[in-house]
Amino acid sequence: MGCTSLRYRPGWFSRTRLERDPMVPEPIATELAKKQKEISVAEFFERNKQVLGFDSPTRALITAVKEAVDNALDACEEANVLPDVYVEITPVEGTEDEFRLIIEDNGPGVVKRQIPNVFARLLYGSRFHAIRQTRGQQGIGISAVVLYSQLTTGHHALITSRIAADRPTHCVELAIDTKKNEAEIVSETRPEWDKAHGTRIEVQMVARYVAGRQSVLEYLRSTSIVNPHAHIVFKDPKGQVWDFERATDVLPQIPEDIKPHPHGVERGTILKMARETKARKLSAFLRTEFSSIGSRSGKEILDKAGLKDAIKPKDLDRDQIKALHGAFKQVKVMAPPTTCLSPIGEQLTKRGLKKETVDISPEFIATATRPPAVHSGHPFQIEVGIVYGGKLPKDESVKLLRFANRVPLLYQQGGCGLTKAIEGIDWRRYGLEQRGGRGVPNGPAIFLVHIASSKVPFTSEAKEAVASIEEIEDEVKRAFRDCARHMSRHLRKKEKRAKTSEKFKLISQVLPRIAEKSAKVLEKPVPDLTHIICKIMDVVWIEDKIEYERWEGSEPPEGPKAYQPKPAKKKEAAVGQTTLLVEEESGLEVATNGHVEKSEGKPKGIWITTSTIEVTNYMLKSRKFKLYAIKPEGVVMTEVEPKPSAVEDRYVVWDLPKLGSTEKATLKFSFAGLQKGDFDDNELFVEGINDINVVGADEWHGGD
Amino acid sequence: MEVTSLAAKKKAAVKNKAANDRAIIAAQALETIAGEIYQDLSKKEIPSMTIPTRTKSNIEFDERHRVWKYGKNLSKRSAKTLDGAYMLLRTMYMTDFIKEMIDAQKSSTLREMYYISEGWDMAKFGDQSESDNLAEDLEIISGHLREDFKLRPEENGASVMGNLTITEFTRNGVARDLHCQDDVGDTGYNIPYNVEKEKITFKNVDADFVIAIETGGMYARLVENGFDEKFRSILVHLKGQPARSTRRFIKRINEEAGLPVVVFTDGDPWSFRIFASVAYGAIKTAHISEYLATPSAQYLGVTPSDIVNYDLPSDKLTERDVAALKAELTDPRFNDEMWKNEIEFQLQLGKKSEQQALAKYGLDFVTDTYLPEKLAEIGIL
Ligand SMILES: Nc1ncnc2c1ncn2[C@@H]1O[C@H](COP(=O)(O)OP(=O)(O)OP(=O)(O)O)[C@@H](O)[C@H]1O
Ligand SMILES: [Mg+2]
């Protein structure tokens, strides 16, 4: 079977399987034996092409881009470099359905010896055994792309890679021997390359390029949202260049490998671990090879399993393993460590959404990152975002963007647990339309949901949908409710303000003119309007604005010491992922040193965000109350005016002086530690006054 | 006729003075409106103004004048709301404008005032109908006619043809006698916007009835066929929805010369409203119905029954027509046996016909057959 000369036609594989002389009878066993040999990777591929994501030319192209981009991002992050990924798709001249696909990254590269294995051998990868959040897992992805390309066009893949500036660049032409699942190097060169390190893949495949929800462009745009540290450039088949810029220069925290958690291991794994461990006693085996087992819980497990500590792990038999597995489920142990996770963080998710929705000019974006949680022994963390308003269609169903470990999930929306969680929320309470209070709501919104986990429970190998798991769905719901509350507060405030701003116009412009004109007709003096203005308004009016100012210098301006955040624990800082890294000794330090310097050409300096709040009492009586302004956590306060009664992690609170009729108070707080536009919506609350009488703030409930 | 006697001039001067005095009194009334607003403000009250609700749900039959007038429902315009405040501000602007105009002894058309109001900043109107409406509001509140405010409509009234002589005081203050057959062209005598006694008087009327006609085409047909001469009638062209001056003219001739009035229109809901505004008073001007409406006016046709009886060419009723007919069923002015039957019949029929559909039977059919028959039916012939 000369694969290289064959062109892709649907059904081609099934026909080739019959390619033997059917007229000659053979003993069954011989025939079987022959068949057994003939199961080539080509056949494996054909049988699994749906699972592998190559079941249509359209999908094949998206999958190919996805596999290569996922790998590029994984590799860059592992090597601690800010990813620069270039994707190019060009139609092949003289064909109708062939495209050339190039994906290039600035990652660590692949050593020459490994190139054939990595790119042309199925089930060869570096992450299969790792327990931590990664995009790739199975060691199939990129070889499947190379195989598909070869099978459909006969063209070999061209891999270029360099691992360091002082090393040569290797360019290798790879062919896959589909019978042996082996790679052959057809040719190799050492070209010049302007990159110090990186990898470039070039393949030619039968494909179809489309636009829309399920497309390469949408995949890259979505990828860019949840990977705001990546810079992705895409040249589409028409030659148009799409530049998905970086929204941050800070790399995500590198997730650490963790050991299996007792609640998440299968019996086979326990058996394998027992065979391989260096521990001599069972208690030591449990303590050293699993996460979260201490000596007390270890002993308890052994008791429950009825096993003696002295048993050598290597000697455990099947029944004993079974007993151990059973005991794991019964004993309470600590949750697994969450250092294997690397969530995007609220600020960066927001920044990612913001930059990719500029054309829509949404009126509101909220994001939430939940604390880590656990599903059957595997840590996971949920992040969500809501983009609302602007040019988004009002009467269509909300657009969902689903992600697992920073990879967009484009297919199987309906069968995904993340979708089910969204459908299970009564969105009508938050001002969206939803028939019967179930299902994906309608309204001008985009929902983002991301699950980060050391093991994302996909419904199938195709990694398209997350299984329905209660713990996960609960977390998704919690996160969305959090965001949605924020959203509905914003909408209510806006509505109230729109209503009252009419009155504002009335008292500030129309009424004074009525007074003037009537006085003119009568040739009398213009009457004083203060009292009437309050009668008409009858509210306390709060207006706010947020401004950003660049502070030249690497240290923020000296702020009042009393208002600074308490030194955060290192772990929290990692979860938050803001640009402000909090170091333990000094208490404060803005992340300018290490990270900003890395990005070439960007000026030094920090953004100072200033929020100004103006309170006017348009009521007949004087008023006295407290005003709370929510501030981002972990930022460095540079100014708070006037003297607040307290500055907490989450808010600033003022005890306002008594405001007489039409009297005004201006409040202000500034901080460093966020980029321009990160903090763009003031959330204000009042205490000690009925919020019916207040426009621009809600009642304080302890700041849920 | 061309002679300008001193006496006539003097008479004109007296009449002009009367008009000017009325304007000054009207200006004082407007000041009262501004005064009320000013007083509210001085008393630290949210200023407001009340006027009768100007909708069909608030018109009542006035037994004394036998016309439809605004009822007791009042609408309040208060500066509590932005819309209300805008109305008050516009009212103040208009009051100021009219006052200045009267002081300067000038006048303007409603359209001119609308264009001037473009410069009123936030008191600007959306379109002219809004400023026209407010001028009517001011009439209602002040109890004075907008003519007294020196505001006049853009277009003149319509035309008249018949055996009558009108004395008109020209803008030079000269009294001129005009015979509405001999001294005018084929279009007839043009009714001026002011038809009060200081402008025109009826010197001599020799006719049996007045026939008010909706369309220009039909008016011309009656003129050409000599209907005014043959049937001793006065033809008045309404030009669609008749201007105030046309209605006032009809009312005066009805009262002063004692002539019955009949109205001849197309056979559709919009034409019925034309008749209603002539006979009962229009909703928009219900505050001056007793001054504009001719309660004894009778509807001649084209009735929905005529469409069938005369087998007239017809069009299908549009959705808007149907809605208008249904609205008329709840309009108190049409709440009588004749109208209820006719409107319901038309809804059932689903058809409407124009006046000129009568030409189906020849150009003389309308004057030789249709009108004599219809006039006989209502006892005028
Ligand atoms: N662009 C790259 N730069 C450096 N190393 C790479 C690159 N692409 C792939 N690799 C290496 O090759 C291995 C195999 O990649 P492959 O995509 O086949 O599997 P995977 O990413 O581990 O899992 P999955 O099948 O889920 O994608 C990776 O594990 C990684 O070690
Ligand atoms: Mg991969």
GROMACS .gro file of C-alpha atoms and ligand atoms in nm, chain A residues 52 66-76 78 103-111 114-115 117-128 134-145 160-161 198-201 461 463, ligand 1:
model
   87
   52LEU     CA    1  -0.895   1.222   1.709
   66LYS     CA    2  -0.528   2.321   1.779
   67GLU     CA    3  -0.280   2.037   1.835
   68ALA     CA    4   0.014   2.240   1.718
   69VAL     CA    5  -0.085   2.559   1.903
   70ASP     CA    6  -0.157   2.367   2.223
   71ASN     CA    7   0.185   2.210   2.204
   72ALA     CA    8   0.352   2.542   2.131
   73LEU     CA    9   0.191   2.704   2.434
   74ASP     CA   10   0.265   2.406   2.659
   75ALA     CA   11   0.627   2.404   2.550
   76CYS     CA   12   0.677   2.780   2.589
   78GLU     CA   13   0.739   2.486   3.043
  103ILE     CA   14   0.282   2.670   1.293
  104GLU     CA   15   0.586   2.826   1.446
  105ASP     CA   16   0.674   2.896   1.808
  106ASN     CA   17   0.958   3.040   2.011
  107GLY     CA   18   0.954   2.753   2.259
  108PRO     CA   19   1.243   2.535   2.373
  109GLY     CA   20   1.256   2.335   2.051
  110VAL     CA   21   1.293   1.960   2.025
  111VAL     CA   22   1.629   1.786   2.019
  114GLN     CA   23   1.349   1.310   1.939
  115ILE     CA   24   1.196   1.481   1.638
  117ASN     CA   25   0.935   1.022   1.784
  118VAL     CA   26   0.754   1.335   1.886
  119PHE     CA   27   0.610   1.418   1.548
  120ALA     CA   28   0.565   1.087   1.383
  121ARG     CA   29   0.492   0.831   1.650
  122LEU     CA   30   0.156   0.797   1.804
  123LEU     CA   31   0.137   0.770   2.181
  124TYR     CA   32   0.469   0.935   2.239
  125GLY     CA   33   0.471   1.231   2.470
  126SER     CA   34   0.611   1.385   2.782
  127ARG     CA   35   0.293   1.450   2.974
  128PHE     CA   36   0.108   1.124   2.985
  134THR     CA   37  -0.139   2.076   3.087
  135ARG     CA   38  -0.305   2.110   2.751
  136GLY     CA   39  -0.162   1.799   2.595
  137GLN     CA   40  -0.195   1.471   2.774
  138GLN     CA   41  -0.202   1.169   2.553
  139GLY     CA   42   0.097   1.194   2.325
  140ILE     CA   43  -0.115   1.155   2.015
  141GLY     CA   44  -0.194   1.509   1.909
  142ILE     CA   45   0.078   1.623   1.678
  143SER     CA   46   0.165   1.283   1.529
  144ALA     CA   47  -0.199   1.247   1.432
  145VAL     CA   48  -0.171   1.573   1.240
  160THR     CA   49   1.232   2.278   1.185
  161SER     CA   50   1.366   2.309   1.535
  198GLY     CA   51   1.169   2.728   1.869
  199THR     CA   52   0.983   2.482   1.655
  200ARG     CA   53   0.818   2.508   1.318
  201ILE     CA   54   0.587   2.252   1.166
  461GLU     CA   55  -1.094   1.088   2.418
  463LYS     CA   56  -1.164   1.607   2.466
 1086LIG     N1   57   0.620   2.283   1.970
 1086LIG     C1   58   0.683   2.197   2.052
 1086LIG     N2   59   0.792   2.235   2.120
 1086LIG     C2   60   0.853   2.151   2.207
 1086LIG     N3   61   0.810   2.026   2.236
 1086LIG     C3   62   0.703   1.979   2.171
 1086LIG     C4   63   0.632   2.063   2.076
 1086LIG     N4   64   0.529   1.993   2.028
 1086LIG     C5   65   0.532   1.873   2.089
 1086LIG     N5   66   0.636   1.864   2.177
 1086LIG     C6   67   0.669   1.746   2.259
 1086LIG     O1   68   0.615   1.636   2.195
 1086LIG     C7   69   0.529   1.560   2.278
 1086LIG     C8   70   0.421   1.496   2.199
 1086LIG     O2   71   0.326   1.591   2.155
 1086LIG     P1   72   0.181   1.547   2.128
 1086LIG     O3   73   0.101   1.662   2.086
 1086LIG     O4   74   0.186   1.433   2.033
 1086LIG     O5   75   0.131   1.491   2.265
 1086LIG     P2   76   0.090   1.569   2.397
 1086LIG     O6   77   0.084   1.712   2.370
 1086LIG     O7   78   0.178   1.524   2.506
 1086LIG     O8   79  -0.056   1.510   2.426
 1086LIG     P3   80  -0.191   1.526   2.339
 1086LIG     O9   81  -0.202   1.403   2.258
 1086LIG    O10   82  -0.296   1.534   2.440
 1086LIG    O11   83  -0.172   1.645   2.254
 1086LIG     C9   84   0.484   1.657   2.382
 1086LIG    O12   85   0.449   1.592   2.500
 1086LIG    C10   86   0.605   1.749   2.396
 1086LIG    O13   87   0.697   1.694   2.486
   0.00000   0.00000   0.00000
